[in-house]
Amino acid sequence: MSKLPIMIDTDPGIDDAAALAIALFHPDLDVKLITTVAGNVSIEKTTANALKLIEMFGKDVPIARGCEHPLVYDLDDGSEVHGITGMDGWVFPEPDYSRLMKEHAVIAMRDLLMESPEEITLVAIGPLTNVGMLFRLFPEVKAKINEIVLMGGSVTRGNKTPTGEFNIYSDPEAAHIVFTSGLPIRMVGLDVGWKSFVDGKHMDMLPEINKVCEMLEATFRHYRSNQFEKGIVNMYDSDAIAALVKPEMFKWVNTHLDVELEGKYGRGQTVCDLDERYGKAHNVTVAVDVSTKVFQDWFIESLKNCNI
Ligand code: BDR
Ligand code: CA
């Protein structure tokens, strides 16, 4: 079977690091480009973190630095959750900036897509600023995108606010551009992310598996110590990779989704009517459930590929 060509837009962030590790070592995936965006921490830090990960993983995938600010409003980053660097708790190799592309992420995405002989799947695991900007500046790229698979939004409640999930709340205008792009989109939201957790037993297994797993266990222990105590560590962004390679672990529903752009309480909410008989034309396929057991087994098995 030929590998699925993908590009990943990310804001590492430690659950981004787990998703990147799984994707970069997965035998069925060909990661053509990694682009960074401001989100969990600043663009300087997400870019440095992506470079550190590539260095540690020994992978030669191009990395391009993306947008520093959301399209309209200022970023309220996630450093209160992800720590000062976004990947505290492990001593990484220094980032090698000679590996960083000179082009802005949006230009790098455009060039990759327009020069590619085949369609590419766009995986987004951070705020959608780069992708929104890409579609506004270069709408011609849409013809070269097979599908967008993203972690973000929620059909229940949010985490940044009661209604807003972090990735969508951070740049609702960009998310609106993406959800109205007309492209096939699969979304795995926060509510399903809460069921995609790794328990204490699995976390304890990680350091024995390989160096990458040891790093992930250490950084998760640092970053989600409160979750560790409860034995539930959510791996939100890995859901987007699972959706690519093992979609059958999720229950999917086709629906129409709008992003709330206004509102004192509702800004950034992903509003969808899950009753397929109602609503406007479907513009997204949303995961509404996942098998936690299948996710956990898949997560551990996938990380066994990360041999460095
Ligand atoms: C999302 O927000 C970030 O903090 C995580 O990296 C994930 O992409 C979960 O709401
Ligand atoms: Ca993320």
XYZ file of C-alpha atoms and ligand atoms in Angstrom:
319
model
C 0.000 0.000 0.000
C 1.373 3.435 -0.838
C 1.759 5.887 1.998
C -0.793 8.670 2.484
C 0.866 12.045 1.796
C 0.046 14.539 4.547
C 1.052 17.960 5.839
C 0.684 18.846 9.524
C -0.086 22.295 10.904
C 0.730 22.305 14.612
C 1.453 24.314 17.786
C 3.644 22.030 19.923
C 2.563 21.707 22.811
C 3.108 18.294 24.223
C 0.031 16.503 22.887
C 1.104 17.846 19.491
C 4.491 16.189 20.158
C 2.827 12.789 20.639
C 0.799 13.244 17.446
C 3.912 14.273 15.506
C 5.856 11.281 16.815
C 3.138 8.853 15.755
C 2.720 10.457 12.329
C 6.430 10.752 11.553
C 7.159 7.100 12.350
C 3.931 5.619 10.976
C 4.495 3.173 8.108
C 1.332 4.303 6.284
C 1.983 8.063 6.412
C 4.333 10.284 4.445
C 4.717 13.643 6.233
C 5.694 16.120 3.505
C 5.712 19.327 5.544
C 5.271 20.567 9.108
C 4.034 24.122 9.603
C 3.893 25.905 12.939
C 1.304 28.297 14.276
C 0.957 30.335 17.455
C -1.371 28.614 19.905
C -0.326 26.686 22.979
C 2.669 29.046 23.163
C 4.087 31.817 20.945
C 5.164 31.201 17.357
C 8.837 31.442 18.406
C 8.288 28.636 20.883
C 6.075 26.384 18.747
C 8.648 26.671 15.940
C 11.569 25.960 18.287
C 9.648 22.986 19.685
C 8.933 21.550 16.229
C 12.643 21.866 15.369
C 13.637 20.198 18.651
C 11.304 17.280 17.979
C 12.575 16.751 14.443
C 16.124 16.860 15.755
C 15.354 14.319 18.452
C 13.429 12.048 16.065
C 16.218 12.227 13.453
C 13.688 13.090 10.742
C 14.396 15.271 7.735
C 10.972 16.823 7.193
C 10.788 20.495 6.137
C 9.461 22.879 8.793
C 8.075 26.343 8.043
C 7.150 29.004 10.572
C 3.627 30.338 10.309
C 1.405 33.076 11.667
C 2.271 34.893 14.851
C -1.219 36.220 15.528
C -4.778 35.039 14.893
C -6.450 36.746 11.921
C -8.403 39.344 13.905
C -7.942 39.355 17.661
C -4.950 38.777 19.932
C -3.948 35.291 21.021
C -4.614 34.178 24.564
C -2.120 31.310 24.521
C -2.223 28.027 26.441
C 1.011 28.437 28.399
C -0.883 28.228 31.691
C -1.554 24.594 30.710
C 1.469 23.731 28.574
C 4.181 25.422 30.654
C 6.578 28.197 29.708
C 8.266 26.473 26.760
C 5.249 24.372 25.756
C 7.343 21.213 26.209
C 8.753 21.460 29.726
C 9.974 18.367 31.571
C 12.608 17.018 29.160
C 16.005 18.262 27.981
C 15.711 18.409 24.184
C 18.521 18.985 21.690
C 18.909 22.639 20.749
C 16.793 23.619 17.733
C 18.789 23.727 14.505
C 17.486 26.830 12.745
C 19.361 25.956 9.569
C 16.602 23.350 9.103
C 13.878 26.007 9.096
C 12.542 26.928 5.657
C 13.028 30.541 4.597
C 9.452 30.726 3.308
C 6.496 31.545 5.521
C 4.347 28.490 6.304
C 1.526 29.715 4.060
C 3.913 30.014 1.091
C 5.482 26.635 1.894
C 2.016 25.036 1.965
C 1.043 26.688 -1.309
C 4.279 25.621 -3.037
C 4.059 22.041 -1.793
C 0.440 21.681 -2.865
C 0.793 23.329 -6.265
C 3.936 21.368 -7.119
C 2.630 18.032 -5.865
C 1.657 15.475 -8.519
C -0.858 14.001 -6.063
C -3.449 15.379 -3.647
C -2.306 15.871 -0.065
C -4.267 15.519 3.194
C -4.034 18.539 5.474
C -3.903 17.683 9.174
C -4.462 20.602 11.562
C -3.867 20.226 15.307
C -3.600 23.860 16.358
C -5.515 27.099 15.735
C -6.494 27.321 12.056
C -4.790 30.658 11.304
C -2.322 29.368 8.684
C -4.979 27.313 6.908
C -7.470 30.197 6.842
C -4.785 32.513 5.497
C -3.797 29.914 2.881
C -7.363 29.637 1.574
C -7.868 33.405 1.441
C -4.562 34.085 -0.342
C -4.331 31.033 -2.593
C -7.778 29.467 -3.069
C -6.383 27.494 -6.017
C -4.691 25.118 -3.537
C -8.059 23.653 -2.591
C -8.018 21.570 -5.759
C -4.876 19.831 -4.457
C -6.184 18.968 -0.980
C -7.652 15.528 -0.575
C -9.241 16.200 2.802
C -8.779 18.239 5.977
C -8.584 16.258 9.197
C -8.512 18.390 12.318
C -8.526 18.221 16.081
C -10.620 21.062 17.399
C -14.096 22.180 18.313
C -16.628 20.234 20.316
C -20.221 19.156 20.018
C -20.654 19.516 23.780
C -18.620 21.982 25.806
C -15.284 23.728 25.476
C -12.105 24.011 27.527
C -10.984 27.573 26.949
C -14.510 28.742 27.760
C -17.670 26.722 28.508
C -18.480 26.822 24.781
C -15.104 27.346 23.109
C -12.508 24.626 22.505
C -8.938 26.047 22.499
C -7.980 25.579 18.810
C -11.210 27.033 17.434
C -11.647 29.687 20.138
C -8.092 30.936 19.464
C -8.967 31.901 15.892
C -12.687 31.557 15.115
C -12.435 33.673 11.941
C -9.812 31.318 10.497
C -11.945 28.338 11.521
C -14.931 29.920 9.755
C -12.875 30.184 6.542
C -11.885 26.535 6.826
C -15.386 25.186 7.577
C -16.843 27.169 4.654
C -14.040 26.110 2.272
C -16.152 23.484 0.528
C -13.470 20.835 1.119
C -14.169 17.479 2.781
C -13.452 17.924 6.496
C -13.298 15.415 9.328
C -13.260 16.889 12.807
C -12.387 15.166 16.061
C -13.399 17.481 18.863
C -12.652 17.958 22.506
C -15.584 15.827 23.694
C -14.124 12.824 21.872
C -10.624 13.861 23.003
C -11.816 13.407 26.569
C -12.483 9.763 25.781
C -9.110 9.342 24.031
C -7.093 9.122 27.175
C -4.203 7.017 28.317
C -4.547 5.635 31.829
C -1.931 5.201 34.544
C -1.174 1.618 33.519
C -0.354 2.682 29.956
C 1.603 5.742 31.082
C 3.735 3.535 33.326
C 4.552 1.335 30.325
C 5.845 4.215 28.209
C 9.382 4.764 29.570
C 10.233 1.114 28.922
C 9.260 1.235 25.253
C 11.767 3.633 23.689
C 13.351 7.071 24.053
C 10.446 8.885 22.423
C 8.006 7.272 24.842
C 10.302 8.122 27.729
C 10.259 11.774 26.628
C 6.471 11.766 26.248
C 5.929 10.252 29.681
C 8.256 12.827 31.274
C 6.678 15.814 29.529
C 3.121 14.613 30.153
C 3.950 14.016 33.786
C 5.188 17.589 33.965
C 2.404 19.126 31.902
C -0.616 17.222 33.109
C 0.371 16.293 36.651
C -3.223 16.852 37.822
C -4.442 14.364 35.197
C -1.723 11.905 36.186
C -3.107 11.834 39.711
C -6.508 10.844 38.320
C -4.952 8.330 35.889
C -6.437 9.999 32.797
C -4.099 11.776 30.370
C -5.879 13.116 27.280
C -4.077 12.799 23.953
C -6.258 15.198 21.972
C -4.058 15.770 18.927
C -3.258 12.086 18.408
C -6.948 11.669 17.547
C -6.321 13.461 14.242
C -3.651 10.899 13.345
C -5.878 8.035 14.515
C -8.625 9.389 12.242
C -6.239 8.980 9.291
C -4.965 5.483 9.949
C -7.705 3.834 12.032
C -10.944 5.757 11.422
C -13.048 2.786 12.474
C -12.275 3.459 16.139
C -14.580 6.505 15.895
C -18.303 6.910 15.307
C -18.797 9.549 12.586
C -21.796 11.763 11.800
C -22.239 14.019 8.755
C -23.539 17.430 9.741
C -23.578 21.142 9.086
C -21.268 23.119 11.335
C -21.063 26.874 11.885
C -18.462 28.661 13.957
C -19.897 31.292 16.290
C -17.990 34.518 15.614
C -19.906 36.825 17.908
C -21.407 36.631 21.303
C -20.298 37.432 24.782
C -20.420 33.778 25.818
C -20.450 31.766 22.612
C -17.500 33.026 20.541
C -15.552 30.117 19.068
C -18.309 27.564 19.594
C -18.673 24.922 16.870
C -22.435 24.792 16.465
C -23.793 21.677 14.800
C -27.088 19.856 14.717
C -26.236 16.197 15.031
C -29.660 15.133 13.853
C -28.817 14.397 10.235
C -32.421 15.132 9.168
C -32.086 18.811 10.002
C -29.868 21.740 9.265
C -28.174 23.103 6.180
C -26.097 21.099 3.702
C -23.477 18.994 5.438
C -20.015 20.555 5.440
C -18.231 18.308 7.931
C -18.016 14.764 9.238
C -17.729 14.901 13.012
C -16.501 12.184 15.358
C -19.086 11.779 18.111
C -17.611 8.790 19.925
C -14.458 6.677 20.174
C -13.590 3.331 21.685
C -11.235 4.244 24.535
C -9.806 0.729 24.651
C -9.069 0.667 20.911
C -7.530 4.153 21.139
C -5.269 3.152 24.037
C -4.016 0.009 22.308
C -3.491 1.915 19.056
C -1.621 4.716 20.835
C 0.839 2.369 22.545
C 1.330 0.181 19.468
C 1.919 3.239 17.267
C 4.541 4.631 19.619
C 6.454 1.351 19.380
C 7.330 2.434 15.822
C 9.285 5.412 17.186
C 12.619 3.682 17.400
C 15.502 6.093 17.557
C -6.211 21.380 21.795
O -5.711 22.565 22.403
C -4.340 22.438 22.667
O -4.047 22.843 23.959
C -3.968 21.005 22.404
O -2.667 20.939 21.845
C -5.010 20.533 21.437
O -4.627 20.789 20.103
C -7.213 20.731 22.744
O -8.270 21.615 23.004
Ca -2.327 21.329 19.447
